[in-house]
PDB file of C-alpha atoms in Angstrom:
ATOM      1  CA  GLY E   1     188.850  10.583 -18.283  1.00  0.00           C
ATOM      2  CA  TRP E   2     188.046  11.250 -14.631  1.00  0.00           C
ATOM      3  CA  VAL E   3     184.460  12.257 -13.811  1.00  0.00           C
ATOM      4  CA  PRO E   4     182.875  12.536 -10.322  1.00  0.00           C
ATOM      5  CA  THR E   5     180.853   9.440  -9.310  1.00  0.00           C
ATOM      6  CA  SER E   6     179.182   8.245  -6.133  1.00  0.00           C
ATOM      7  CA  ASP E   7     180.001  10.518  -3.165  1.00  0.00           C
ATOM      8  CA  ASP E   8     182.187  12.692  -5.398  1.00  0.00           C
ATOM      9  CA  ALA E   9     179.227  13.332  -7.665  1.00  0.00           C
ATOM     10  CA  VAL E  10     177.115  14.463  -4.721  1.00  0.00           C
ATOM     11  CA  ILE E  11     179.948  16.777  -3.611  1.00  0.00           C
ATOM     12  CA  ALA E  12     180.237  18.183  -7.165  1.00  0.00           C
ATOM     13  CA  LEU E  13     176.488  18.787  -7.386  1.00  0.00           C
ATOM     14  CA  ARG E  14     176.287  20.522  -4.022  1.00  0.00           C
ATOM     15  CA  THR E  15     179.419  22.540  -4.751  1.00  0.00           C
ATOM     16  CA  TRP E  16     177.869  23.694  -8.037  1.00  0.00           C
ATOM     17  CA  GLY E  17     174.895  24.857  -5.963  1.00  0.00           C
ATOM     18  CA  VAL E  18     176.976  27.417  -4.076  1.00  0.00           C
ATOM     19  CA  PHE E  19     176.679  29.834  -6.987  1.00  0.00           C
ATOM     20  CA  SER E  20     173.683  28.343  -8.737  1.00  0.00           C
ATOM     21  CA  GLY E  21     171.390  27.298  -5.877  1.00  0.00           C
ATOM     22  CA  PRO E  22     170.141  25.892  -3.775  1.00  0.00           C
ATOM     23  CA  VAL E  23     173.021  27.075  -1.593  1.00  0.00           C
ATOM     24  CA  PRO E  24     174.004  24.158   0.689  1.00  0.00           C
ATOM     25  CA  LEU E  25     173.746  24.796   4.444  1.00  0.00           C
ATOM     26  CA  THR E  26     174.695  21.326   5.555  1.00  0.00           C
ATOM     27  CA  GLY E  27     177.555  18.998   4.859  1.00  0.00           C
ATOM     28  CA  GLN E  28     177.678  15.591   3.171  1.00  0.00           C
ATOM     29  CA  PHE E  29     175.074  12.914   3.867  1.00  0.00           C
ATOM     30  CA  THR E  30     176.156  10.727   6.742  1.00  0.00           C
ATOM     31  CA  GLN E  31     175.347   7.145   7.625  1.00  0.00           C
ATOM     32  CA  ILE E  32     174.551   8.335  11.152  1.00  0.00           C
ATOM     33  CA  THR E  33     171.129   8.649   9.502  1.00  0.00           C
ATOM     34  CA  VAL E  34     170.474   4.904  10.034  1.00  0.00           C
ATOM     35  CA  ALA E  35     170.446   5.470  13.808  1.00  0.00           C
ATOM     36  CA  GLY E  36     167.726   8.117  13.828  1.00  0.00           C
ATOM     37  CA  GLY E  37     164.442   8.982  12.256  1.00  0.00           C
ATOM     38  CA  HIS E  38     165.623  11.959  10.168  1.00  0.00           C
ATOM     39  CA  THR E  39     168.217  12.337   7.410  1.00  0.00           C
ATOM     40  CA  ALA E  40     171.486  13.554   8.913  1.00  0.00           C
ATOM     41  CA  PHE E  41     174.343  15.398   7.318  1.00  0.00           C
ATOM     42  CA  ASP E  42     177.846  16.299   8.392  1.00  0.00           C
ATOM     43  CA  LEU E  43     178.170  19.443  10.438  1.00  0.00           C
ATOM     44  CA  GLY E  44     178.640  22.038   7.665  1.00  0.00           C
ATOM     45  CA  PRO E  45     179.210  22.909   3.964  1.00  0.00           C
ATOM     46  CA  LEU E  46     182.625  24.628   4.200  1.00  0.00           C
ATOM     47  CA  GLN E  47     184.248  22.139   1.801  1.00  0.00           C
ATOM     48  CA  TYR E  48     181.670  22.981  -0.842  1.00  0.00           C
ATOM     49  CA  TYR E  49     182.302  26.704  -0.498  1.00  0.00           C
ATOM     50  CA  LEU E  50     186.099  26.312  -0.785  1.00  0.00           C
ATOM     51  CA  LEU E  51     185.733  24.255  -3.976  1.00  0.00           C
ATOM     52  CA  ALA E  52     183.011  26.406  -5.569  1.00  0.00           C
ATOM     53  CA  VAL E  53     185.319  28.551  -7.712  1.00  0.00           C
ATOM     54  CA  PRO E  54     187.308  25.618  -9.223  1.00  0.00           C
ATOM     55  CA  GLU E  55     183.973  23.854  -9.906  1.00  0.00           C
ATOM     56  CA  ARG E  56     182.609  26.926 -11.615  1.00  0.00           C
ATOM     57  CA  ILE E  57     185.788  27.330 -13.762  1.00  0.00           C
ATOM     58  CA  ASP E  58     185.877  23.619 -14.729  1.00  0.00           C
ATOM     59  CA  PRO E  59     182.514  21.880 -14.146  1.00  0.00           C
ATOM     60  CA  VAL E  60     183.886  18.416 -14.957  1.00  0.00           C
ATOM     61  CA  HIS E  61     187.351  18.347 -13.386  1.00  0.00           C
ATOM     62  CA  GLY E  62     187.264  21.411 -11.123  1.00  0.00           C
ATOM     63  CA  LEU E  63     186.380  19.276  -8.101  1.00  0.00           C
ATOM     64  CA  LEU E  64     189.443  17.099  -8.674  1.00  0.00           C
ATOM     65  CA  TRP E  65     192.126  19.776  -9.123  1.00  0.00           C
ATOM     66  CA  GLY E  66     190.419  22.110  -6.653  1.00  0.00           C
ATOM     67  CA  ALA E  67     190.608  19.440  -3.975  1.00  0.00           C
ATOM     68  CA  ALA E  68     194.297  18.868  -4.855  1.00  0.00           C
ATOM     69  CA  VAL E  69     195.044  22.584  -4.470  1.00  0.00           C
ATOM     70  CA  LEU E  70     193.158  22.648  -1.153  1.00  0.00           C
ATOM     71  CA  ALA E  71     195.044  19.609   0.143  1.00  0.00           C
ATOM     72  CA  ALA E  72     198.351  21.141  -0.937  1.00  0.00           C
ATOM     73  CA  GLY E  73     197.472  24.397   0.868  1.00  0.00           C
ATOM     74  CA  LEU E  74     196.625  22.499   4.066  1.00  0.00           C
ATOM     75  CA  ALA E  75     199.874  20.509   3.804  1.00  0.00           C
ATOM     76  CA  ALA E  76     201.841  23.725   3.377  1.00  0.00           C
ATOM     77  CA  LEU E  77     200.116  25.263   6.414  1.00  0.00           C
ATOM     78  CA  THR E  78     201.024  22.144   8.444  1.00  0.00           C
ATOM     79  CA  ILE E  79     204.713  22.347   7.558  1.00  0.00           C
ATOM     80  CA  GLU E  80     204.882  26.129   8.075  1.00  0.00           C
ATOM     81  CA  ALA E  81     203.210  26.007  11.479  1.00  0.00           C
ATOM     82  CA  ILE E  82     205.561  23.324  12.731  1.00  0.00           C
ATOM     83  CA  TRP E  83     208.606  25.055  11.143  1.00  0.00           C
ATOM     84  CA  SER E  84     207.727  28.455  12.714  1.00  0.00           C
ATOM     85  CA  SER E  85     207.246  27.082  16.169  1.00  0.00           C
ATOM     86  CA  CYS E  86     209.674  24.170  16.408  1.00  0.00           C
ATOM     87  CA  GLY E  87     212.381  24.861  13.816  1.00  0.00           C
ATOM     88  CA  PRO E  88     213.375  23.561  10.375  1.00  0.00           C
ATOM     89  CA  ALA E  89     214.127  20.008  11.480  1.00  0.00           C
ATOM     90  CA  ALA E  90     210.608  19.680  12.907  1.00  0.00           C
ATOM     91  CA  GLY E  91     209.195  21.195   9.732  1.00  0.00           C
ATOM     92  CA  ALA E  92     211.031  18.631   7.649  1.00  0.00           C
ATOM     93  CA  ALA E  93     209.642  15.918   9.915  1.00  0.00           C
ATOM     94  CA  ALA E  94     206.105  17.267   9.356  1.00  0.00           C
ATOM     95  CA  GLY E  95     206.689  17.072   5.622  1.00  0.00           C
ATOM     96  CA  LEU E  96     207.862  13.488   5.971  1.00  0.00           C
ATOM     97  CA  ALA E  97     204.775  12.616   8.018  1.00  0.00           C
ATOM     98  CA  LEU E  98     202.542  14.057   5.276  1.00  0.00           C
ATOM     99  CA  ALA E  99     204.399  12.062   2.627  1.00  0.00           C
ATOM    100  CA  VAL E 100     203.983   8.873   4.631  1.00  0.00           C
ATOM    101  CA  THR E 101     200.258   9.603   5.055  1.00  0.00           C
ATOM    102  CA  ALA E 102     199.850  10.151   1.297  1.00  0.00           C
ATOM    103  CA  ALA E 103     201.700   6.930   0.569  1.00  0.00           C
ATOM    104  CA  THR E 104     199.886   4.744   3.094  1.00  0.00           C
ATOM    105  CA  LEU E 105     196.380   6.116   3.602  1.00  0.00           C
ATOM    106  CA  VAL E 106     195.382   5.358   0.046  1.00  0.00           C
ATOM    107  CA  GLN E 107     192.008   7.134  -0.044  1.00  0.00           C
ATOM    108  CA  SER E 108     193.496  10.395   1.210  1.00  0.00           C
ATOM    109  CA  SER E 109     195.716  10.622  -1.892  1.00  0.00           C
ATOM    110  CA  VAL E 110     193.813   8.708  -4.584  1.00  0.00           C
ATOM    111  CA  ASN E 111     190.489  10.461  -4.001  1.00  0.00           C
ATOM    112  CA  LEU E 112     191.256  13.920  -2.688  1.00  0.00           C
ATOM    113  CA  ALA E 113     187.760  15.197  -3.488  1.00  0.00           C
ATOM    114  CA  TRP E 114     186.164  12.786  -1.014  1.00  0.00           C
ATOM    115  CA  ASN E 115     185.152  14.705   2.115  1.00  0.00           C
ATOM    116  CA  PRO E 116     187.037  12.461   4.637  1.00  0.00           C
ATOM    117  CA  SER E 117     190.210  12.919   2.571  1.00  0.00           C
ATOM    118  CA  THR E 118     190.002  16.709   2.816  1.00  0.00           C
ATOM    119  CA  GLY E 119     189.293  16.251   6.515  1.00  0.00           C
ATOM    120  CA  VAL E 120     192.517  14.316   7.017  1.00  0.00           C
ATOM    121  CA  TYR E 121     194.668  17.149   5.739  1.00  0.00           C
ATOM    122  CA  ALA E 122     192.618  19.710   7.684  1.00  0.00           C
ATOM    123  CA  LEU E 123     193.178  17.571  10.818  1.00  0.00           C
ATOM    124  CA  PHE E 124     196.947  17.706  10.224  1.00  0.00           C
ATOM    125  CA  ALA E 125     196.881  21.462   9.752  1.00  0.00           C
ATOM    126  CA  THR E 126     194.804  21.915  12.914  1.00  0.00           C
ATOM    127  CA  MET E 127     197.207  19.792  15.000  1.00  0.00           C
ATOM    128  CA  ALA E 128     200.182  21.786  13.667  1.00  0.00           C
ATOM    129  CA  ALA E 129     198.512  25.132  14.328  1.00  0.00           C
ATOM    130  CA  SER E 130     197.626  23.982  17.850  1.00  0.00           C
ATOM    131  CA  ILE E 131     201.293  23.124  18.487  1.00  0.00           C
ATOM    132  CA  ALA E 132     202.277  26.614  17.286  1.00  0.00           C
ATOM    133  CA  VAL E 133     199.728  28.196  19.627  1.00  0.00           C
ATOM    134  CA  ALA E 134     200.979  26.036  22.487  1.00  0.00           C
ATOM    135  CA  CYS E 135     204.454  27.493  21.792  1.00  0.00           C
ATOM    136  CA  GLY E 136     203.065  31.000  22.200  1.00  0.00           C
ATOM    137  CA  ARG E 137     202.570  31.914  18.536  1.00  0.00           C
ATOM    138  CA  TRP E 138     199.002  33.218  18.904  1.00  0.00           C
ATOM    139  CA  TRP E 139     198.521  34.319  15.328  1.00  0.00           C
ATOM    140  CA  TRP E 140     198.221  30.636  14.371  1.00  0.00           C
ATOM    141  CA  LEU E 141     194.985  30.454  16.440  1.00  0.00           C
ATOM    142  CA  PRO E 142     192.727  31.904  13.690  1.00  0.00           C
ATOM    143  CA  VAL E 143     194.319  29.493  11.214  1.00  0.00           C
ATOM    144  CA  GLY E 144     193.692  26.589  13.572  1.00  0.00           C
ATOM    145  CA  VAL E 145     190.068  27.615  14.054  1.00  0.00           C
ATOM    146  CA  ALA E 146     189.544  27.761  10.290  1.00  0.00           C
ATOM    147  CA  THR E 147     191.194  24.390   9.607  1.00  0.00           C
ATOM    148  CA  ALA E 148     189.441  22.781  12.575  1.00  0.00           C
ATOM    149  CA  SER E 149     186.112  24.060  11.246  1.00  0.00           C
ATOM    150  CA  LEU E 150     186.902  22.521   7.864  1.00  0.00           C
ATOM    151  CA  ALA E 151     187.833  19.171   9.349  1.00  0.00           C
ATOM    152  CA  ALA E 152     184.760  19.015  11.575  1.00  0.00           C
ATOM    153  CA  GLN E 153     182.451  19.974   8.725  1.00  0.00           C
ATOM    154  CA  CYS E 154     184.052  17.497   6.297  1.00  0.00           C
ATOM    155  CA  HIS E 155     183.247  14.597   8.594  1.00  0.00           C
ATOM    156  CA  THR E 156     181.690  14.368  12.040  1.00  0.00           C
ATOM    157  CA  SER E 157     184.385  12.033  13.305  1.00  0.00           C
ATOM    158  CA  PHE E 158     186.948  14.828  13.165  1.00  0.00           C
ATOM    159  CA  ALA E 159     185.000  17.179  15.472  1.00  0.00           C
ATOM    160  CA  VAL E 160     186.263  15.829  18.810  1.00  0.00           C
ATOM    161  CA  PRO E 161     189.937  15.508  17.792  1.00  0.00           C
ATOM    162  CA  VAL E 162     190.222  19.007  16.399  1.00  0.00           C
ATOM    163  CA  ALA E 163     188.352  20.584  19.300  1.00  0.00           C
ATOM    164  CA  THR E 164     190.625  18.770  21.719  1.00  0.00           C
ATOM    165  CA  ALA E 165     193.777  19.842  19.835  1.00  0.00           C
ATOM    166  CA  LEU E 166     192.714  23.483  19.894  1.00  0.00           C
ATOM    167  CA  ALA E 167     191.788  23.373  23.553  1.00  0.00           C
ATOM    168  CA  VAL E 168     195.099  21.851  24.556  1.00  0.00           C
ATOM    169  CA  GLY E 169     196.982  24.326  22.343  1.00  0.00           C
ATOM    170  CA  ILE E 170     195.193  27.336  23.838  1.00  0.00           C
ATOM    171  CA  GLY E 171     195.692  26.025  27.381  1.00  0.00           C
ATOM    172  CA  LEU E 172     199.427  25.397  26.954  1.00  0.00           C
ATOM    173  CA  GLY E 173     199.859  28.695  25.099  1.00  0.00           C
ATOM    174  CA  ALA E 174     198.198  30.588  27.935  1.00  0.00           C
ATOM    175  CA  LEU E 175     200.485  28.915  30.465  1.00  0.00           C
ATOM    176  CA  LYS E 176     203.530  29.770  28.371  1.00  0.00           C
ATOM    177  CA  SER E 177     202.769  33.409  27.725  1.00  0.00           C
ATOM    178  CA  ARG E 178     200.679  34.044  30.850  1.00  0.00           C
ATOM    179  CA  ARG E 179     198.124  35.919  28.828  1.00  0.00           C
ATOM    180  CA  ALA E 180     196.357  35.425  25.568  1.00  0.00           C
ATOM    181  CA  ARG E 181     196.691  38.001  22.788  1.00  0.00           C
ATOM    182  CA  LEU E 182     193.431  39.819  22.337  1.00  0.00           C
ATOM    183  CA  VAL E 183     193.771  40.644  18.649  1.00  0.00           C
ATOM    184  CA  PRO E 184     194.498  37.002  17.604  1.00  0.00           C
ATOM    185  CA  LEU E 185     191.673  35.785  19.857  1.00  0.00           C
ATOM    186  CA  ALA E 186     189.291  38.243  18.216  1.00  0.00           C
ATOM    187  CA  ALA E 187     190.482  37.164  14.773  1.00  0.00           C
ATOM    188  CA  ALA E 188     189.904  33.508  15.771  1.00  0.00           C
ATOM    189  CA  ILE E 189     186.352  34.288  16.935  1.00  0.00           C
ATOM    190  CA  MET E 190     185.626  36.085  13.611  1.00  0.00           C
ATOM    191  CA  ALA E 191     187.073  33.144  11.665  1.00  0.00           C
ATOM    192  CA  GLY E 192     184.862  30.749  13.651  1.00  0.00           C
ATOM    193  CA  LEU E 193     181.734  32.829  13.001  1.00  0.00           C
ATOM    194  CA  ALA E 194     182.479  33.016   9.298  1.00  0.00           C
ATOM    195  CA  CYS E 195     183.052  29.241   9.025  1.00  0.00           C
ATOM    196  CA  TRP E 196     179.936  28.249  11.062  1.00  0.00           C
ATOM    197  CA  LEU E 197     177.409  30.902   9.956  1.00  0.00           C
ATOM    198  CA  ALA E 198     175.745  28.800   7.211  1.00  0.00           C
ATOM    199  CA  PRO E 199     175.150  25.653   9.307  1.00  0.00           C
ATOM    200  CA  LEU E 200     174.043  27.857  12.217  1.00  0.00           C
ATOM    201  CA  ILE E 201     171.397  29.419   9.998  1.00  0.00           C
ATOM    202  CA  GLN E 202     170.228  25.924   9.009  1.00  0.00           C
ATOM    203  CA  GLN E 203     170.135  24.860  12.655  1.00  0.00           C
ATOM    204  CA  LEU E 204     167.986  27.853  13.638  1.00  0.00           C
ATOM    205  CA  THR E 205     165.614  27.560  10.666  1.00  0.00           C
ATOM    206  CA  GLY E 206     165.368  23.767  10.222  1.00  0.00           C
ATOM    207  CA  HIS E 207     162.665  21.694  11.827  1.00  0.00           C
ATOM    208  CA  PRO E 208     164.571  19.989  13.289  1.00  0.00           C
ATOM    209  CA  GLY E 209     167.992  21.461  12.663  1.00  0.00           C
ATOM    210  CA  ASN E 210     170.755  19.228  11.340  1.00  0.00           C
ATOM    211  CA  TRP E 211     172.903  19.539  14.489  1.00  0.00           C
ATOM    212  CA  THR E 212     169.928  18.370  16.515  1.00  0.00           C
ATOM    213  CA  VAL E 213     169.415  15.394  14.239  1.00  0.00           C
ATOM    214  CA  VAL E 214     173.107  14.462  14.486  1.00  0.00           C
ATOM    215  CA  ALA E 215     173.119  14.799  18.273  1.00  0.00           C
ATOM    216  CA  ARG E 216     169.990  12.667  18.657  1.00  0.00           C
ATOM    217  CA  SER E 217     171.346  10.024  16.267  1.00  0.00           C
ATOM    218  CA  LEU E 218     174.685   9.766  18.096  1.00  0.00           C
ATOM    219  CA  THR E 219     172.888   8.883  21.307  1.00  0.00           C
ATOM    220  CA  ARG E 220     171.293   5.813  19.659  1.00  0.00           C
ATOM    221  CA  HIS E 221     173.422   2.742  19.356  1.00  0.00           C
ATOM    222  CA  GLY E 222     172.923  -0.488  17.449  1.00  0.00           C
ATOM    223  CA  PRO E 223     174.346  -3.913  18.435  1.00  0.00           C
ATOM    224  CA  ALA E 224     177.967  -3.955  19.478  1.00  0.00           C
ATOM    225  CA  VAL E 225     180.456  -5.519  17.029  1.00  0.00           C
ATOM    226  CA  GLY E 226     183.218  -6.132  19.547  1.00  0.00           C
ATOM    227  CA  PHE E 227     186.602  -4.661  20.491  1.00  0.00           C
ATOM    228  CA  GLY E 228     188.472  -6.994  18.135  1.00  0.00           C
ATOM    229  CA  VAL E 229     186.605  -5.722  15.084  1.00  0.00           C
ATOM    230  CA  GLY E 230     187.516  -2.162  16.136  1.00  0.00           C
ATOM    231  CA  LEU E 231     191.195  -3.036  16.446  1.00  0.00           C
ATOM    232  CA  ARG E 232     191.226  -4.742  13.067  1.00  0.00           C
ATOM    233  CA  GLY E 233     189.625  -1.692  11.513  1.00  0.00           C
ATOM    234  CA  VAL E 234     192.288   0.551  12.996  1.00  0.00           C
ATOM    235  CA  ALA E 235     195.021  -1.803  11.754  1.00  0.00           C
ATOM    236  CA  ALA E 236     193.554  -1.940   8.257  1.00  0.00           C
ATOM    237  CA  SER E 237     193.427   1.881   8.118  1.00  0.00           C
ATOM    238  CA  THR E 238     196.970   2.520   9.417  1.00  0.00           C
ATOM    239  CA  HIS E 239     199.128  -0.217   7.917  1.00  0.00           C
ATOM    240  CA  VAL E 240     202.520   1.000   6.792  1.00  0.00           C
ATOM    241  CA  LEU E 241     202.676  -0.644   3.392  1.00  0.00           C
ATOM    242  CA  PRO E 242     202.792   2.173   0.779  1.00  0.00           C
ATOM    243  CA  SER E 243     200.046   2.197  -1.843  1.00  0.00           C
ATOM    244  CA  TRP E 244     202.567   1.506  -4.657  1.00  0.00           C
ATOM    245  CA  TRP E 245     203.818  -1.623  -2.861  1.00  0.00           C
ATOM    246  CA  VAL E 246     200.559  -3.598  -3.121  1.00  0.00           C
ATOM    247  CA  HIS E 247     198.476  -4.453  -6.190  1.00  0.00           C
TER     248      HIS E 247
END
């Protein structure tokens, strides 16, 4: 009986447009819009592209099971990256962390099609790939670039954390191995170009481009709500009670 509604319906419609048009070049509508004079969107449409085939196969439910397959793939990458760089015990711990996340961060498991939910799993995969790169396993760098691109394009709030994770991983990896591997670096650059080509085209052809709108909007601030409100928001988002424990 599930059908996409609200944000999920917008995601389904724009995902359908990947093969039917208009091809989306921006991400999901963002409430950053209220701070500026132009409509703003998240940084890119990569989530739509990855879900386009499931949506085409099953127009009603493809978004739901496609997002589940995508989340499972990102979870598998997370465990494998930690396992390959830190051993099986660390890989098991990564699996446990993902299980705790799915049980406590309700939206990330109940509504996998929602763009911040996909971004959460992409963030985990990026952190794990960055750890692997820091341990000298450079072939995880292209994977990290791809998952970081997905996270940043799913929701603007992920952009700084994933960029920081990659930068730290590359820096520590360079210190460990004394030199970066040219072939993995080239593959990472190619992965980045592939992931960011569509929003780059929009940025160059839009008047103004979406990235420009987002950047301008982020420099405008409304009235402060206070540090206590921020702490309560963090607490509400990270409480440890599993979803099946509460009504």
